[in-house]
JSON list of C-alpha atoms in Angstrom, two decimals:
[
{"chain": "A", "resi": 1, "resn": "UNK", "atom": "CA", "xyz": [-3.49, -38.34, 0.44]},
{"chain": "A", "resi": 2, "resn": "UNK", "atom": "CA", "xyz": [-0.16, -36.64, -0.23]},
{"chain": "A", "resi": 3, "resn": "UNK", "atom": "CA", "xyz": [-1.16, -35.83, -3.79]},
{"chain": "A", "resi": 4, "resn": "UNK", "atom": "CA", "xyz": [-4.31, -34.08, -2.57]},
{"chain": "A", "resi": 5, "resn": "UNK", "atom": "CA", "xyz": [-2.28, -32.05, -0.11]},
{"chain": "A", "resi": 6, "resn": "UNK", "atom": "CA", "xyz": [0.21, -31.04, -2.82]},
{"chain": "A", "resi": 7, "resn": "UNK", "atom": "CA", "xyz": [-2.60, -30.02, -5.16]},
{"chain": "A", "resi": 8, "resn": "UNK", "atom": "CA", "xyz": [-4.31, -28.06, -2.37]},
{"chain": "A", "resi": 9, "resn": "UNK", "atom": "CA", "xyz": [-1.12, -26.15, -1.56]},
{"chain": "A", "resi": 10, "resn": "UNK", "atom": "CA", "xyz": [-0.53, -25.45, -5.27]},
{"chain": "A", "resi": 11, "resn": "UNK", "atom": "CA", "xyz": [-4.04, -24.07, -5.71]},
{"chain": "A", "resi": 12, "resn": "UNK", "atom": "CA", "xyz": [-3.67, -21.94, -2.58]},
{"chain": "A", "resi": 13, "resn": "UNK", "atom": "CA", "xyz": [-0.34, -20.50, -3.77]},
{"chain": "A", "resi": 14, "resn": "UNK", "atom": "CA", "xyz": [-1.86, -19.69, -7.17]},
{"chain": "A", "resi": 15, "resn": "UNK", "atom": "CA", "xyz": [-4.90, -18.01, -5.65]},
{"chain": "A", "resi": 16, "resn": "UNK", "atom": "CA", "xyz": [-2.80, -15.94, -3.22]},
{"chain": "A", "resi": 17, "resn": "UNK", "atom": "CA", "xyz": [-0.52, -14.87, -6.06]},
{"chain": "A", "resi": 18, "resn": "UNK", "atom": "CA", "xyz": [-3.57, -13.83, -8.12]},
{"chain": "A", "resi": 19, "resn": "UNK", "atom": "CA", "xyz": [-4.97, -11.81, -5.20]},
{"chain": "A", "resi": 20, "resn": "UNK", "atom": "CA", "xyz": [-1.59, -10.16, -4.61]},
{"chain": "A", "resi": 21, "resn": "UNK", "atom": "CA", "xyz": [-1.24, -9.18, -8.28]},
{"chain": "A", "resi": 22, "resn": "UNK", "atom": "CA", "xyz": [-4.79, -7.78, -8.28]},
{"chain": "A", "resi": 23, "resn": "UNK", "atom": "CA", "xyz": [-4.01, -5.65, -5.21]},
{"chain": "A", "resi": 24, "resn": "UNK", "atom": "CA", "xyz": [-0.86, -4.30, -6.87]},
{"chain": "A", "resi": 25, "resn": "UNK", "atom": "CA", "xyz": [-2.78, -3.26, -9.98]},
{"chain": "A", "resi": 26, "resn": "UNK", "atom": "CA", "xyz": [-5.46, -1.28, -8.09]},
{"chain": "A", "resi": 27, "resn": "UNK", "atom": "CA", "xyz": [-4.60, 2.41, -8.43]},
{"chain": "A", "resi": 28, "resn": "UNK", "atom": "CA", "xyz": [-3.86, 4.28, -5.23]},
{"chain": "A", "resi": 29, "resn": "UNK", "atom": "CA", "xyz": [-6.05, 7.39, -4.97]},
{"chain": "A", "resi": 30, "resn": "UNK", "atom": "CA", "xyz": [-4.75, 10.46, -3.17]},
{"chain": "A", "resi": 31, "resn": "UNK", "atom": "CA", "xyz": [-7.45, 12.24, -1.19]},
{"chain": "A", "resi": 32, "resn": "UNK", "atom": "CA", "xyz": [-7.54, 15.18, 1.17]},
{"chain": "A", "resi": 33, "resn": "UNK", "atom": "CA", "xyz": [-8.33, 12.89, 4.11]},
{"chain": "A", "resi": 34, "resn": "UNK", "atom": "CA", "xyz": [-5.36, 10.63, 3.42]},
{"chain": "A", "resi": 35, "resn": "UNK", "atom": "CA", "xyz": [-3.00, 13.59, 3.15]},
{"chain": "A", "resi": 36, "resn": "UNK", "atom": "CA", "xyz": [-4.29, 15.08, 6.40]},
{"chain": "A", "resi": 37, "resn": "UNK", "atom": "CA", "xyz": [-3.98, 11.74, 8.16]},
{"chain": "A", "resi": 38, "resn": "UNK", "atom": "CA", "xyz": [-0.38, 11.22, 7.03]},
{"chain": "A", "resi": 39, "resn": "UNK", "atom": "CA", "xyz": [0.92, 14.77, 7.36]},
{"chain": "A", "resi": 40, "resn": "UNK", "atom": "CA", "xyz": [-1.04, 15.62, 10.51]},
{"chain": "A", "resi": 41, "resn": "UNK", "atom": "CA", "xyz": [-3.47, 18.40, 11.38]},
{"chain": "A", "resi": 42, "resn": "UNK", "atom": "CA", "xyz": [-0.85, 20.67, 12.94]},
{"chain": "A", "resi": 43, "resn": "UNK", "atom": "CA", "xyz": [1.41, 20.44, 9.90]},
{"chain": "A", "resi": 44, "resn": "UNK", "atom": "CA", "xyz": [-1.50, 21.06, 7.53]},
{"chain": "A", "resi": 45, "resn": "UNK", "atom": "CA", "xyz": [-2.24, 24.28, 9.42]},
{"chain": "A", "resi": 46, "resn": "UNK", "atom": "CA", "xyz": [1.42, 25.30, 9.09]},
{"chain": "A", "resi": 47, "resn": "UNK", "atom": "CA", "xyz": [1.28, 24.52, 5.37]},
{"chain": "A", "resi": 48, "resn": "UNK", "atom": "CA", "xyz": [-1.87, 26.63, 4.95]},
{"chain": "A", "resi": 49, "resn": "UNK", "atom": "CA", "xyz": [-0.12, 29.55, 6.64]},
{"chain": "A", "resi": 50, "resn": "UNK", "atom": "CA", "xyz": [3.09, 29.15, 4.61]},
{"chain": "A", "resi": 51, "resn": "UNK", "atom": "CA", "xyz": [3.89, 32.02, 2.28]},
{"chain": "A", "resi": 52, "resn": "UNK", "atom": "CA", "xyz": [5.60, 30.09, -0.52]},
{"chain": "A", "resi": 53, "resn": "UNK", "atom": "CA", "xyz": [6.61, 26.63, -1.69]},
{"chain": "A", "resi": 54, "resn": "UNK", "atom": "CA", "xyz": [9.99, 26.83, 0.04]},
{"chain": "A", "resi": 55, "resn": "UNK", "atom": "CA", "xyz": [8.33, 27.01, 3.47]},
{"chain": "A", "resi": 56, "resn": "UNK", "atom": "CA", "xyz": [6.11, 24.07, 2.55]},
{"chain": "A", "resi": 57, "resn": "UNK", "atom": "CA", "xyz": [9.17, 22.07, 1.48]},
{"chain": "A", "resi": 58, "resn": "UNK", "atom": "CA", "xyz": [10.82, 22.76, 4.84]},
{"chain": "A", "resi": 59, "resn": "UNK", "atom": "CA", "xyz": [7.71, 21.60, 6.71]},
{"chain": "A", "resi": 60, "resn": "UNK", "atom": "CA", "xyz": [7.63, 18.38, 4.65]},
{"chain": "A", "resi": 61, "resn": "UNK", "atom": "CA", "xyz": [11.36, 17.79, 5.18]},
{"chain": "A", "resi": 62, "resn": "UNK", "atom": "CA", "xyz": [10.94, 18.17, 8.95]},
{"chain": "A", "resi": 63, "resn": "UNK", "atom": "CA", "xyz": [8.34, 15.39, 9.11]},
{"chain": "A", "resi": 64, "resn": "UNK", "atom": "CA", "xyz": [9.40, 12.24, 10.97]},
{"chain": "A", "resi": 65, "resn": "UNK", "atom": "CA", "xyz": [10.91, 9.52, 8.78]},
{"chain": "A", "resi": 66, "resn": "UNK", "atom": "CA", "xyz": [7.89, 7.25, 9.21]},
{"chain": "A", "resi": 67, "resn": "UNK", "atom": "CA", "xyz": [5.46, 9.92, 7.97]},
{"chain": "A", "resi": 68, "resn": "UNK", "atom": "CA", "xyz": [7.68, 10.76, 5.02]},
{"chain": "A", "resi": 69, "resn": "UNK", "atom": "CA", "xyz": [7.83, 7.11, 4.00]},
{"chain": "A", "resi": 70, "resn": "UNK", "atom": "CA", "xyz": [4.01, 6.84, 4.22]},
{"chain": "A", "resi": 71, "resn": "UNK", "atom": "CA", "xyz": [3.73, 9.98, 2.11]},
{"chain": "A", "resi": 72, "resn": "UNK", "atom": "CA", "xyz": [6.10, 8.52, -0.49]},
{"chain": "A", "resi": 73, "resn": "UNK", "atom": "CA", "xyz": [4.07, 5.32, -0.55]},
{"chain": "A", "resi": 74, "resn": "UNK", "atom": "CA", "xyz": [0.77, 7.19, -0.95]},
{"chain": "A", "resi": 75, "resn": "UNK", "atom": "CA", "xyz": [2.06, 9.33, -3.80]},
{"chain": "A", "resi": 76, "resn": "UNK", "atom": "CA", "xyz": [4.14, 6.50, -5.31]},
{"chain": "A", "resi": 77, "resn": "UNK", "atom": "CA", "xyz": [6.98, 8.99, -5.73]},
{"chain": "A", "resi": 78, "resn": "UNK", "atom": "CA", "xyz": [10.00, 10.30, -3.84]},
{"chain": "A", "resi": 79, "resn": "UNK", "atom": "CA", "xyz": [9.93, 13.69, -5.52]},
{"chain": "A", "resi": 80, "resn": "UNK", "atom": "CA", "xyz": [8.90, 16.63, -3.35]},
{"chain": "A", "resi": 81, "resn": "UNK", "atom": "CA", "xyz": [7.32, 18.29, -6.38]},
{"chain": "A", "resi": 82, "resn": "UNK", "atom": "CA", "xyz": [4.69, 15.55, -6.40]},
{"chain": "A", "resi": 83, "resn": "UNK", "atom": "CA", "xyz": [3.96, 16.28, -2.74]},
{"chain": "A", "resi": 84, "resn": "UNK", "atom": "CA", "xyz": [3.58, 19.99, -3.51]},
{"chain": "A", "resi": 85, "resn": "UNK", "atom": "CA", "xyz": [1.31, 19.22, -6.45]},
{"chain": "A", "resi": 86, "resn": "UNK", "atom": "CA", "xyz": [-0.91, 16.97, -4.31]},
{"chain": "A", "resi": 87, "resn": "UNK", "atom": "CA", "xyz": [-1.05, 19.55, -1.52]},
{"chain": "A", "resi": 88, "resn": "UNK", "atom": "CA", "xyz": [-2.00, 22.32, -3.93]},
{"chain": "A", "resi": 89, "resn": "UNK", "atom": "CA", "xyz": [-4.61, 20.10, -5.56]},
{"chain": "A", "resi": 90, "resn": "UNK", "atom": "CA", "xyz": [-6.27, 18.68, -2.44]},
{"chain": "A", "resi": 91, "resn": "UNK", "atom": "CA", "xyz": [-5.52, 20.93, 0.53]},
{"chain": "A", "resi": 92, "resn": "UNK", "atom": "CA", "xyz": [-4.68, 24.42, -0.70]},
{"chain": "A", "resi": 93, "resn": "UNK", "atom": "CA", "xyz": [-7.53, 24.83, -3.22]}
]
């Protein structure tokens, strides 16, 4: 009885580890919808009206800490140049 329980727990740990590794290896795709959801509609409008990259950087820097951390997670980077590149690619076309 105890051996079956130990084997069951071992198999469950292995399968959960396999699922976790699979989820880590799936690439995270940046889309316009995800950027709008994280940054917010009002900030996207401000970004569209911005005259240069410096104004966009200021808008991004003024985001609440929680939104900035979600943005860093989405882009898998802490560099603001990656944020600008994603905004130019998906929002400011």
